[in-house]
PDB file of C-alpha atoms in Angstrom:
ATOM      1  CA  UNK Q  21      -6.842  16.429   2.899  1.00 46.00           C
ATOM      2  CA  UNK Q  22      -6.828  15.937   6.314  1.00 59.00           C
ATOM      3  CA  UNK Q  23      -6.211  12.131   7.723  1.00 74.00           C
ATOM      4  CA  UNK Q  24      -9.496  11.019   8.276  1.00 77.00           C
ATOM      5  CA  UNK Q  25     -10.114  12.449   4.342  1.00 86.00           C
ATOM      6  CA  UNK Q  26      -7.227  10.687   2.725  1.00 87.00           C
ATOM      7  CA  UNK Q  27      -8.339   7.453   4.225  1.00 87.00           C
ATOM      8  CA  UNK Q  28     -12.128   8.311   3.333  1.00 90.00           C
ATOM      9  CA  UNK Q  29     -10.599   8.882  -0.081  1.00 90.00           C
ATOM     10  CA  UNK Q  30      -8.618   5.774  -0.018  1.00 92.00           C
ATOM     11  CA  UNK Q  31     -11.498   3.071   1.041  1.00 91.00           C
ATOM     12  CA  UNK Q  32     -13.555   3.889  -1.209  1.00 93.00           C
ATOM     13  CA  UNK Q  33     -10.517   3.876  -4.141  1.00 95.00           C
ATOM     14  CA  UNK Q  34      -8.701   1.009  -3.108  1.00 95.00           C
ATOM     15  CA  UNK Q  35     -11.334  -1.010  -0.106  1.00 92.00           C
ATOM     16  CA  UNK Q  36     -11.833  -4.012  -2.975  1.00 94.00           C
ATOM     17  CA  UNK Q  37      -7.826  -4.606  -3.226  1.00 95.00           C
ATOM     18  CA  UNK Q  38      -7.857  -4.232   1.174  1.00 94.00           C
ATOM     19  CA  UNK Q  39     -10.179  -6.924   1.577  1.00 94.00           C
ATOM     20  CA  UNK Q  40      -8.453  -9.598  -0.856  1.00 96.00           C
ATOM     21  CA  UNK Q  41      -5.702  -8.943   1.410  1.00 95.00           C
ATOM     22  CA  UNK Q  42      -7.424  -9.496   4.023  1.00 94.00           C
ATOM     23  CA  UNK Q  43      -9.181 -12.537   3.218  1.00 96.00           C
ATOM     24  CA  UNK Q  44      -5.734 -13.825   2.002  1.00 96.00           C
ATOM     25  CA  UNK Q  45      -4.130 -12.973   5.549  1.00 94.00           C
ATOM     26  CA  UNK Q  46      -7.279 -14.696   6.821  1.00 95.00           C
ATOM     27  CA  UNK Q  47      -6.314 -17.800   4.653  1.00 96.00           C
ATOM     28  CA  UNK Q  48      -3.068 -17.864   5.574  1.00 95.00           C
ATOM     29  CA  UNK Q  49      -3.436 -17.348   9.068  1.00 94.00           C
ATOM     30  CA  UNK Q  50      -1.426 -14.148   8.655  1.00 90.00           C
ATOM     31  CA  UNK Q  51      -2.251 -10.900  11.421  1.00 90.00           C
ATOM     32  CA  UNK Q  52      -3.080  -8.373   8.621  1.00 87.00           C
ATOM     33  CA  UNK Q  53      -2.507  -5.438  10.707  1.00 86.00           C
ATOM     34  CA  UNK Q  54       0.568  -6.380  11.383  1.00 85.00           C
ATOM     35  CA  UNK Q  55       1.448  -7.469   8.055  1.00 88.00           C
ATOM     36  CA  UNK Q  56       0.052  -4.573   5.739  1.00 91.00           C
ATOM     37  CA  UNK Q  57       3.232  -2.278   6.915  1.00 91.00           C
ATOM     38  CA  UNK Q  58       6.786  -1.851   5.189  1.00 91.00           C
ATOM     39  CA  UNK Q  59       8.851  -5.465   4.790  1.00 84.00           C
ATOM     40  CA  UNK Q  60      12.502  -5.539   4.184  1.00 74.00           C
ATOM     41  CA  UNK Q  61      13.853  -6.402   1.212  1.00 60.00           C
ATOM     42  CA  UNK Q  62      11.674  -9.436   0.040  1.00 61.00           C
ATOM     43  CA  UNK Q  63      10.818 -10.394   3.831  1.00 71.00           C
ATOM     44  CA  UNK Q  64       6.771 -10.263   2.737  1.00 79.00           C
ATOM     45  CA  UNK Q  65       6.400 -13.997   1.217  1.00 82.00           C
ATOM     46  CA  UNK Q  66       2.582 -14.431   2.528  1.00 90.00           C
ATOM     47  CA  UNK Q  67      -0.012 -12.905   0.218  1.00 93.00           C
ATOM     48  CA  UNK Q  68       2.334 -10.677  -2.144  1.00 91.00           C
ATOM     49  CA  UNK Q  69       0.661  -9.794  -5.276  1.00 92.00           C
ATOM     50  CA  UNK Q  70      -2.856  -8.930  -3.023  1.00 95.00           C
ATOM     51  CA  UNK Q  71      -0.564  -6.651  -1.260  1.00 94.00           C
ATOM     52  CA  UNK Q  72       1.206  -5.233  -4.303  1.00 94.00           C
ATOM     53  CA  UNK Q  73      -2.600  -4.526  -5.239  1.00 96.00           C
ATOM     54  CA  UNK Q  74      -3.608  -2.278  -2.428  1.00 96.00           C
ATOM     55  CA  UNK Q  75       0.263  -0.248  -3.673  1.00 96.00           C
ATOM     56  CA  UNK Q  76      -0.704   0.132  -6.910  1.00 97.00           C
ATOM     57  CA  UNK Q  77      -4.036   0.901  -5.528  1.00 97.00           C
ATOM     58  CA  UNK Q  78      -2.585   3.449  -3.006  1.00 96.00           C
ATOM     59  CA  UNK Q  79       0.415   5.374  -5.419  1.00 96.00           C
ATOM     60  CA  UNK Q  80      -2.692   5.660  -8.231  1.00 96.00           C
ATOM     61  CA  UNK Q  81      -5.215   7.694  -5.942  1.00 94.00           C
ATOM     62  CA  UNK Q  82      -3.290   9.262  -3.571  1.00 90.00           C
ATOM     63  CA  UNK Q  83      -2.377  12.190  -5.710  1.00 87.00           C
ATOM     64  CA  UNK Q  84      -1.699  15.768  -4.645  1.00 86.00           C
ATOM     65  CA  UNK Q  85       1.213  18.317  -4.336  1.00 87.00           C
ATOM     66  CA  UNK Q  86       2.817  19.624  -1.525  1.00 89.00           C
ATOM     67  CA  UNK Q  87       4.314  17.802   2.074  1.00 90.00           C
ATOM     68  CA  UNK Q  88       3.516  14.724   1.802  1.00 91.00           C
ATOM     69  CA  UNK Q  89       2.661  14.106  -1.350  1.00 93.00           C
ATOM     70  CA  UNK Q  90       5.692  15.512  -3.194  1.00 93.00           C
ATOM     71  CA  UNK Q  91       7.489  13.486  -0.884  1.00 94.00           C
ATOM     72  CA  UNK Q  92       5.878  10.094  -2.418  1.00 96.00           C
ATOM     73  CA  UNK Q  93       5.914  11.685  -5.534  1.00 96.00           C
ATOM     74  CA  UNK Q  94       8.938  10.031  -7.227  1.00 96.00           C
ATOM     75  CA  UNK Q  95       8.481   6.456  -5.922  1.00 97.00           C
ATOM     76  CA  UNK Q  96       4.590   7.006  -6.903  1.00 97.00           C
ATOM     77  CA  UNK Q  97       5.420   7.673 -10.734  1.00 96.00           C
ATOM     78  CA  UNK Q  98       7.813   4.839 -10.179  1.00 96.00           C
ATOM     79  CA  UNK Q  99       5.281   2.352  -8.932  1.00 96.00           C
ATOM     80  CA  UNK Q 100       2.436   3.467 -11.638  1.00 96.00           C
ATOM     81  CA  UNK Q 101       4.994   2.762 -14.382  1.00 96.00           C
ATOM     82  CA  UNK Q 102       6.193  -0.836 -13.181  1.00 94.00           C
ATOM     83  CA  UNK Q 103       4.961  -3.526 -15.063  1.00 92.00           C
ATOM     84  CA  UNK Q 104       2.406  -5.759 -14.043  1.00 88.00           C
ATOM     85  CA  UNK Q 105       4.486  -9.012 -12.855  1.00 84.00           C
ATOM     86  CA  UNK Q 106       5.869 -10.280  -9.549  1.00 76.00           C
ATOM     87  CA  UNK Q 107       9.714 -10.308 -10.201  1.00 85.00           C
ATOM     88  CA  UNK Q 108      12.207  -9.188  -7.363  1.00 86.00           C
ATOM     89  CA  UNK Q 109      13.016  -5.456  -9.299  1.00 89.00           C
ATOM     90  CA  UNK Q 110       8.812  -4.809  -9.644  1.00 91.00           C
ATOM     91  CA  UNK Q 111       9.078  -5.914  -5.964  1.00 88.00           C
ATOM     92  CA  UNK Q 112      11.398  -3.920  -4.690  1.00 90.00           C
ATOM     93  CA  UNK Q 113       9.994  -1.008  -6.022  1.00 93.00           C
ATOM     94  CA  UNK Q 114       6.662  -1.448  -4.782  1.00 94.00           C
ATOM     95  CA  UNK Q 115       8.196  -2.233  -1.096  1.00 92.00           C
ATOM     96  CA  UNK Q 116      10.332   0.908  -1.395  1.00 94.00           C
ATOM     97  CA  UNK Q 117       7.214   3.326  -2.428  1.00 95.00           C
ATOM     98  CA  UNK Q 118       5.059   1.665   0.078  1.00 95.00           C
ATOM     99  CA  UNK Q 119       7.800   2.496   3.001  1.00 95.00           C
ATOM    100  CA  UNK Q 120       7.933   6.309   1.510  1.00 96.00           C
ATOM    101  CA  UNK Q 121       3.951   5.829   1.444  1.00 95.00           C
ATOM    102  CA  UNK Q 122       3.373   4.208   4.669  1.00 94.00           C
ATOM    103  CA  UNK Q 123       6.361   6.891   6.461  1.00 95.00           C
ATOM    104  CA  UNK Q 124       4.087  10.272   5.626  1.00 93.00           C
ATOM    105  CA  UNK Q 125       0.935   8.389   5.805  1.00 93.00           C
ATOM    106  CA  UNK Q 126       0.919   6.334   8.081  1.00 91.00           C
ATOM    107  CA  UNK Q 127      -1.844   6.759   9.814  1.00 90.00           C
ATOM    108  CA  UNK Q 128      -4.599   6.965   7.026  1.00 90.00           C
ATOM    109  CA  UNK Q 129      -3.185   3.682   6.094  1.00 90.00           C
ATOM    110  CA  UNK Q 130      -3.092   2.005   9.175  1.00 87.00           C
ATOM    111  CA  UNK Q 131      -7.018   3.111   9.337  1.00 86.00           C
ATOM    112  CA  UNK Q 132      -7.441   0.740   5.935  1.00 82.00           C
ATOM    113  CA  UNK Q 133      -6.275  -2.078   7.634  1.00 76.00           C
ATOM    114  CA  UNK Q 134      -8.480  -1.281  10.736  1.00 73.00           C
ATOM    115  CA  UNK Q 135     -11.783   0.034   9.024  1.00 56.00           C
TER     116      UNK Q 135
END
């Protein structure tokens, strides 16, 4: 898919998990464009499990193979397969597939944030 279809593909997948995030970033008088990117380590303390939503979200429908998507693969199955709960390891690696996520698509993602 091209950009414009992966995000296409995307909103109408994950839009319900964006706008909790959103609205929680509104709550918390948070930017949410700026905060939807990568954090480091266990920087993101300001709306965390809405976030981990729109990863689980993202690493569920944004399946394919090839480029891109083989690159994400790995940390994909990885986030699919971590338990529901909030502890530093489930956080970690939901942080680390959403860096591998938000590195080869960036741009489809940034469009969630600014749809």
């Amino acid at each position: 898919l091209l950009d414009f279809g992966v995000q296409q593909h995307l909103a109408s997948r994950c839009g319900y998990a964006v706008n909790a995030y959103m609205r929680c970033c509104s709550l918390e008088g948070v930017d949410f464009v700026e905060h939807i990117g990568p954090a480091p380590g266990s920087a993101r303390k300001v709306c965390e499990a809405e976030h981990h939503d729109i990863v689980r979200c993202v690493a569920s429908n944004l399946l394919g193979t090839g480029g891109a998507y083989s690159a994400c693969a790995r940390d994909f199955a990885a986030i699919r397969s971590a338990p529901l709960s909030e502890d530093e390891h489930v956080a970690r690696v939901l942080e680390k597939g959403w860096a591998t996520a938000w590195k080869h698509f960036r741009l489809p993602l940034e469009q969630l944030a600014t749809k």
